[in-house]
Coordinates of C-alpha atoms in Angstrom, one line a residue:
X1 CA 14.7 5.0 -2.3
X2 CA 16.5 5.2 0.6
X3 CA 19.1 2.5 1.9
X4 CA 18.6 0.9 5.6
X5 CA 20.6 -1.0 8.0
X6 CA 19.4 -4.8 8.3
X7 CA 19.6 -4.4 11.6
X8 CA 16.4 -2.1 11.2
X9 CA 14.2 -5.1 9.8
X10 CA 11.0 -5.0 11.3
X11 CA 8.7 -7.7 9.9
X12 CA 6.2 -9.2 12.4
X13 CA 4.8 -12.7 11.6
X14 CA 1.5 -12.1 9.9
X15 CA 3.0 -9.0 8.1
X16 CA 1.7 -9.2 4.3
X17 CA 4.8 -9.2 1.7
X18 CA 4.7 -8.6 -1.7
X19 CA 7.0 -11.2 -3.8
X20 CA 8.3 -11.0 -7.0
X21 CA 10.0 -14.1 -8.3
X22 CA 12.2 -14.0 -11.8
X23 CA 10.1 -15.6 -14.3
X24 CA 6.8 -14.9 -13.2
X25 CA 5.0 -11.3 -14.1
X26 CA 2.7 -10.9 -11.7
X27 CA 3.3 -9.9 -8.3
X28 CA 2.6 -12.4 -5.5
X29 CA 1.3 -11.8 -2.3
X30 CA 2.2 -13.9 0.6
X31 CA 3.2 -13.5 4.7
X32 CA 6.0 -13.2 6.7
X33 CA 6.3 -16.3 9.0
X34 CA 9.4 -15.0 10.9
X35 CA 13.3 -14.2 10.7
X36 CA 16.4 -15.0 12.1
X37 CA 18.5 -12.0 11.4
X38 CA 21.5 -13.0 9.6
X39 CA 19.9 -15.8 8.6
X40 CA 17.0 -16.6 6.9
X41 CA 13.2 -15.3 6.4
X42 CA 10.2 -17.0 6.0
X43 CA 7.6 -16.2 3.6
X44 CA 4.4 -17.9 3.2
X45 CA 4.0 -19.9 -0.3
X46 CA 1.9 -17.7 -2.2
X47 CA -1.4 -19.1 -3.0
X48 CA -1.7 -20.6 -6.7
X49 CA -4.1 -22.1 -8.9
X50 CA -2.8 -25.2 -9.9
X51 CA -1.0 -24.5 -13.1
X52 CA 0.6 -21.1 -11.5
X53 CA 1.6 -23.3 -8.7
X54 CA 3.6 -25.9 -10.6
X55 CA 5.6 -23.0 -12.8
X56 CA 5.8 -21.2 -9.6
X57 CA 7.6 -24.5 -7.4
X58 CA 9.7 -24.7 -11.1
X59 CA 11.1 -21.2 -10.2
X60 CA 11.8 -21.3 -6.4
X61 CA 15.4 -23.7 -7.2
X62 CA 18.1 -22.6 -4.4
X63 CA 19.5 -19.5 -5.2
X64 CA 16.6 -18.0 -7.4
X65 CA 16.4 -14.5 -6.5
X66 CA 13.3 -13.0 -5.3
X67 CA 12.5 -9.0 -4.4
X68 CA 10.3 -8.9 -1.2
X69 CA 8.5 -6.3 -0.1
X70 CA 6.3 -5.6 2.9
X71 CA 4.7 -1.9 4.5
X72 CA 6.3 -0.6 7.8
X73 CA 4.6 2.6 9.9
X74 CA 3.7 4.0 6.4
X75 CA 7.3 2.9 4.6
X76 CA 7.7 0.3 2.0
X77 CA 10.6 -1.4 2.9
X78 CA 11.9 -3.8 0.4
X79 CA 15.1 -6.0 -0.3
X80 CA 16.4 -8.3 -2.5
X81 CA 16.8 -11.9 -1.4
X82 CA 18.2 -15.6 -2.5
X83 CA 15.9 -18.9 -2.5
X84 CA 17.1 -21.0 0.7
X85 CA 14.7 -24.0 -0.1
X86 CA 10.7 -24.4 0.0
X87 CA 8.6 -26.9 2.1
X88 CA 5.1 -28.1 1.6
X89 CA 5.2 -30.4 5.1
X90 CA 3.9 -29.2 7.4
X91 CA 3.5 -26.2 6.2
X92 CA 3.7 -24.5 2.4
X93 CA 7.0 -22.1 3.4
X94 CA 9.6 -20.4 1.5
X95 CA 12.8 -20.1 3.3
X96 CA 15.0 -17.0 1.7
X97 CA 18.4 -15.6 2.8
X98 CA 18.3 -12.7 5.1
X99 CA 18.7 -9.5 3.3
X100 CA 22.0 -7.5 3.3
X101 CA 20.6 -3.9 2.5
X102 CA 17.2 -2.6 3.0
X103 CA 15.4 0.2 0.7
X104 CA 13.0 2.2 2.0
X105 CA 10.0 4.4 0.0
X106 CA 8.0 6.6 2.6
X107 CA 4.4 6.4 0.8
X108 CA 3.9 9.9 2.4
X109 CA 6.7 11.3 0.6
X110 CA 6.0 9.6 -2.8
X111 CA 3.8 10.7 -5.6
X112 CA 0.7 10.5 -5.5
X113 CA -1.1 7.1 -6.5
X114 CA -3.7 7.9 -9.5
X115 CA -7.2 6.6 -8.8
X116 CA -10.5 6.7 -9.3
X117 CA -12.2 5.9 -6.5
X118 CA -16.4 7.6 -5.8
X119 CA -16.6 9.6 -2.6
X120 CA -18.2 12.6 -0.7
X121 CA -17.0 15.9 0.4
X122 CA -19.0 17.0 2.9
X123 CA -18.8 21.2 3.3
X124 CA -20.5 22.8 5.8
X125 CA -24.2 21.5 5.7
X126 CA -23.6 20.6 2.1
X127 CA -22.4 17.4 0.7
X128 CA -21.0 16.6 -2.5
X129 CA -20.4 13.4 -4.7
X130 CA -17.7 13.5 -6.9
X131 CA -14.5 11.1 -7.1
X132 CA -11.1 10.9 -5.4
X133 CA -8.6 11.2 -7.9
X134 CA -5.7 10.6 -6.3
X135 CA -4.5 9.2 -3.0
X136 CA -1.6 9.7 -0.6
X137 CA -1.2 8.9 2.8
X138 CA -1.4 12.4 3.8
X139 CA -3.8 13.2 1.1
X140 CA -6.2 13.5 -1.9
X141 CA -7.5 15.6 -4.6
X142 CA -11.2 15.4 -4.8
X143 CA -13.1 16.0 -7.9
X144 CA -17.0 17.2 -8.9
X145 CA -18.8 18.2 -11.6
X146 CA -20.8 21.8 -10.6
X147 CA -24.6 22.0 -10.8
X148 CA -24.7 25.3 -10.2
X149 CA -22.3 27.9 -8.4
X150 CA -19.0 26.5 -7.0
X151 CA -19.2 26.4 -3.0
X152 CA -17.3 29.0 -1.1
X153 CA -14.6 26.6 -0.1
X154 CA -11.2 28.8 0.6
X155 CA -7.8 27.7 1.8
X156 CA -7.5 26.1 4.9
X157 CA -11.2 25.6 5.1
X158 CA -12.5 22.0 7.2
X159 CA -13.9 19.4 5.3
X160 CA -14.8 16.5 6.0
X161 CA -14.6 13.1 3.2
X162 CA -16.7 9.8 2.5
X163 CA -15.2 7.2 0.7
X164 CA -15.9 2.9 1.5
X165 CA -12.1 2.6 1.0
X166 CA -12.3 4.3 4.5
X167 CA -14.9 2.0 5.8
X168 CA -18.9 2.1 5.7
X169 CA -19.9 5.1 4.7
X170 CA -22.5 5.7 8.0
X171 CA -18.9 5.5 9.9
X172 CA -15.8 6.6 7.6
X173 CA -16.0 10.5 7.9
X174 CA -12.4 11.5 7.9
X175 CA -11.4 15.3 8.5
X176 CA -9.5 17.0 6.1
X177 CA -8.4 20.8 5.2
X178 CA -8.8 21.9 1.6
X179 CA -4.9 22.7 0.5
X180 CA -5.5 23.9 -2.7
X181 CA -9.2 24.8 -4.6
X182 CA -9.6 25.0 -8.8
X183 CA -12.5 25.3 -10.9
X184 CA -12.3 25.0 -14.4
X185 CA -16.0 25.1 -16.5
X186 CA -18.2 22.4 -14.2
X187 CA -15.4 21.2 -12.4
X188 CA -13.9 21.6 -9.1
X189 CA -10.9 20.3 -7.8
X190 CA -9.7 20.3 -4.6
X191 CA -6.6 19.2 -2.6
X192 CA -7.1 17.6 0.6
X193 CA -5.2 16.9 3.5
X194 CA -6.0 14.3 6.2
X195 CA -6.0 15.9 9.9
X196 CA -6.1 12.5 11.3
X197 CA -7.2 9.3 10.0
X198 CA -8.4 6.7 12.7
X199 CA -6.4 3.4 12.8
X200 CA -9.1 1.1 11.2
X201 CA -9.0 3.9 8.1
X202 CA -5.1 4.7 7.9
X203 CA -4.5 0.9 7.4
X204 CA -6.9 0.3 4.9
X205 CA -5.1 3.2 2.8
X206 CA -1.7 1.7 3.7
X207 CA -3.0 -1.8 2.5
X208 CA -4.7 0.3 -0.8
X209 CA -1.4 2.3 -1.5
X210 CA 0.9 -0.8 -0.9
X211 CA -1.1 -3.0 -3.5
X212 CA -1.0 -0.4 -6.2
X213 CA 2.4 0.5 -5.4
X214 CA 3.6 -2.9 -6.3
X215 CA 1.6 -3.1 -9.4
X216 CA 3.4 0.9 -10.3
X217 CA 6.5 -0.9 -9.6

């Protein structure tokens, strides 16, 4: 984690948050309103069911702290924070002190988030199903079981990857170079990096890696 000026804040209304509140386990997800730096910020009121909304308003007393955190360009930026007040009229709104320290977690520099997610590795004319192991924003390892000889796929070689966390699969090719190629018995594993991801794909990833990020802790 890496500490950050407040005055580098950047949290644009409409920019999903993660909220944890003390006294409730699960992680609650919400949007930023807005800011007034030095201030205040102002965080949607996480939707509830009924029950979870009563313990939740229970919790939110003035001064309760709350950790936010919200995905920046790739970064996680979080910060600790202080319950203002909350509002149902006009709008359902928590109102939270502004932060005095940011940390920052760039996903591209942080392990790898384990998954197991189908996709295809498409190789030359040949395409294989197997399942994406783990994810990155800069990568994956993809995994198959072998019917039959391995392919010929070296270092450096250009793939190109399938997976509906991308997008439909008719439309969610994404080019990648093979980084690092293992068989062992059936299976082949091989590390992936993304030579570009298009905008509709990189932010489904962020949005996918900043969920399971705040479930890792």
């Amino acid at each position: 984690m890496t500490a950050l000026n407040p005055a580098t804040l950047h949290c644009p209304p409409g920019t999903k948050m993660i909220l944890e509140v003390g006294g409730i386990e699960d992680k609650l997800q919400s949007h930023c309103v807005g800011y007034q730096r030095n201030r205040f910020v102002i965080a949607q009121m996480p939707a509830q069911t009924e029950a979870g909304r009563e313990a939740l308003y229970q919790l939110l007393y003035p001064d309760a702290g709350v950790i936010a955190r919200y995905l920046h360009e790739g970064t996680v930026v979080g910060f600790s924070a202080k319950v203002i007040k909350w509002i149902q009229v006009p709008f359902p709104l928590i109102f939270l002190t502004y932060p005095a320290r940011l940390e920052s977690m760039d996903l591209r520099r942080h392990r790898r988030v384990v998954c197991c997610i189908p996709g295809q590795a498409r190789f030359g004319e040949a395409t294989f199903s197997g399942m994406l192991l783990d994810l990155s924003l800069s990568g994956c390892q993809f995994s198959m079981i072998l019917d039959g000889a391995a392919p010929q796929i070296k270092i450096d070689d250009a793939l190109e990857l399938r997976c509906e966390l991308f997008g439909p699969a008719e439309s969610a090719g994404i080019s990648c170079t093979a980084m690092r190629v293992s068989v062992s018995g059936r299976r082949l594993e091989i590390g992936l990096r993304f030579r570009s991801l298009p905008p509709a794909a990189k932010e489904a990833l962020a949005t996918y890696l900043q969920a399971a990020l705040s479930v890792l802790g």
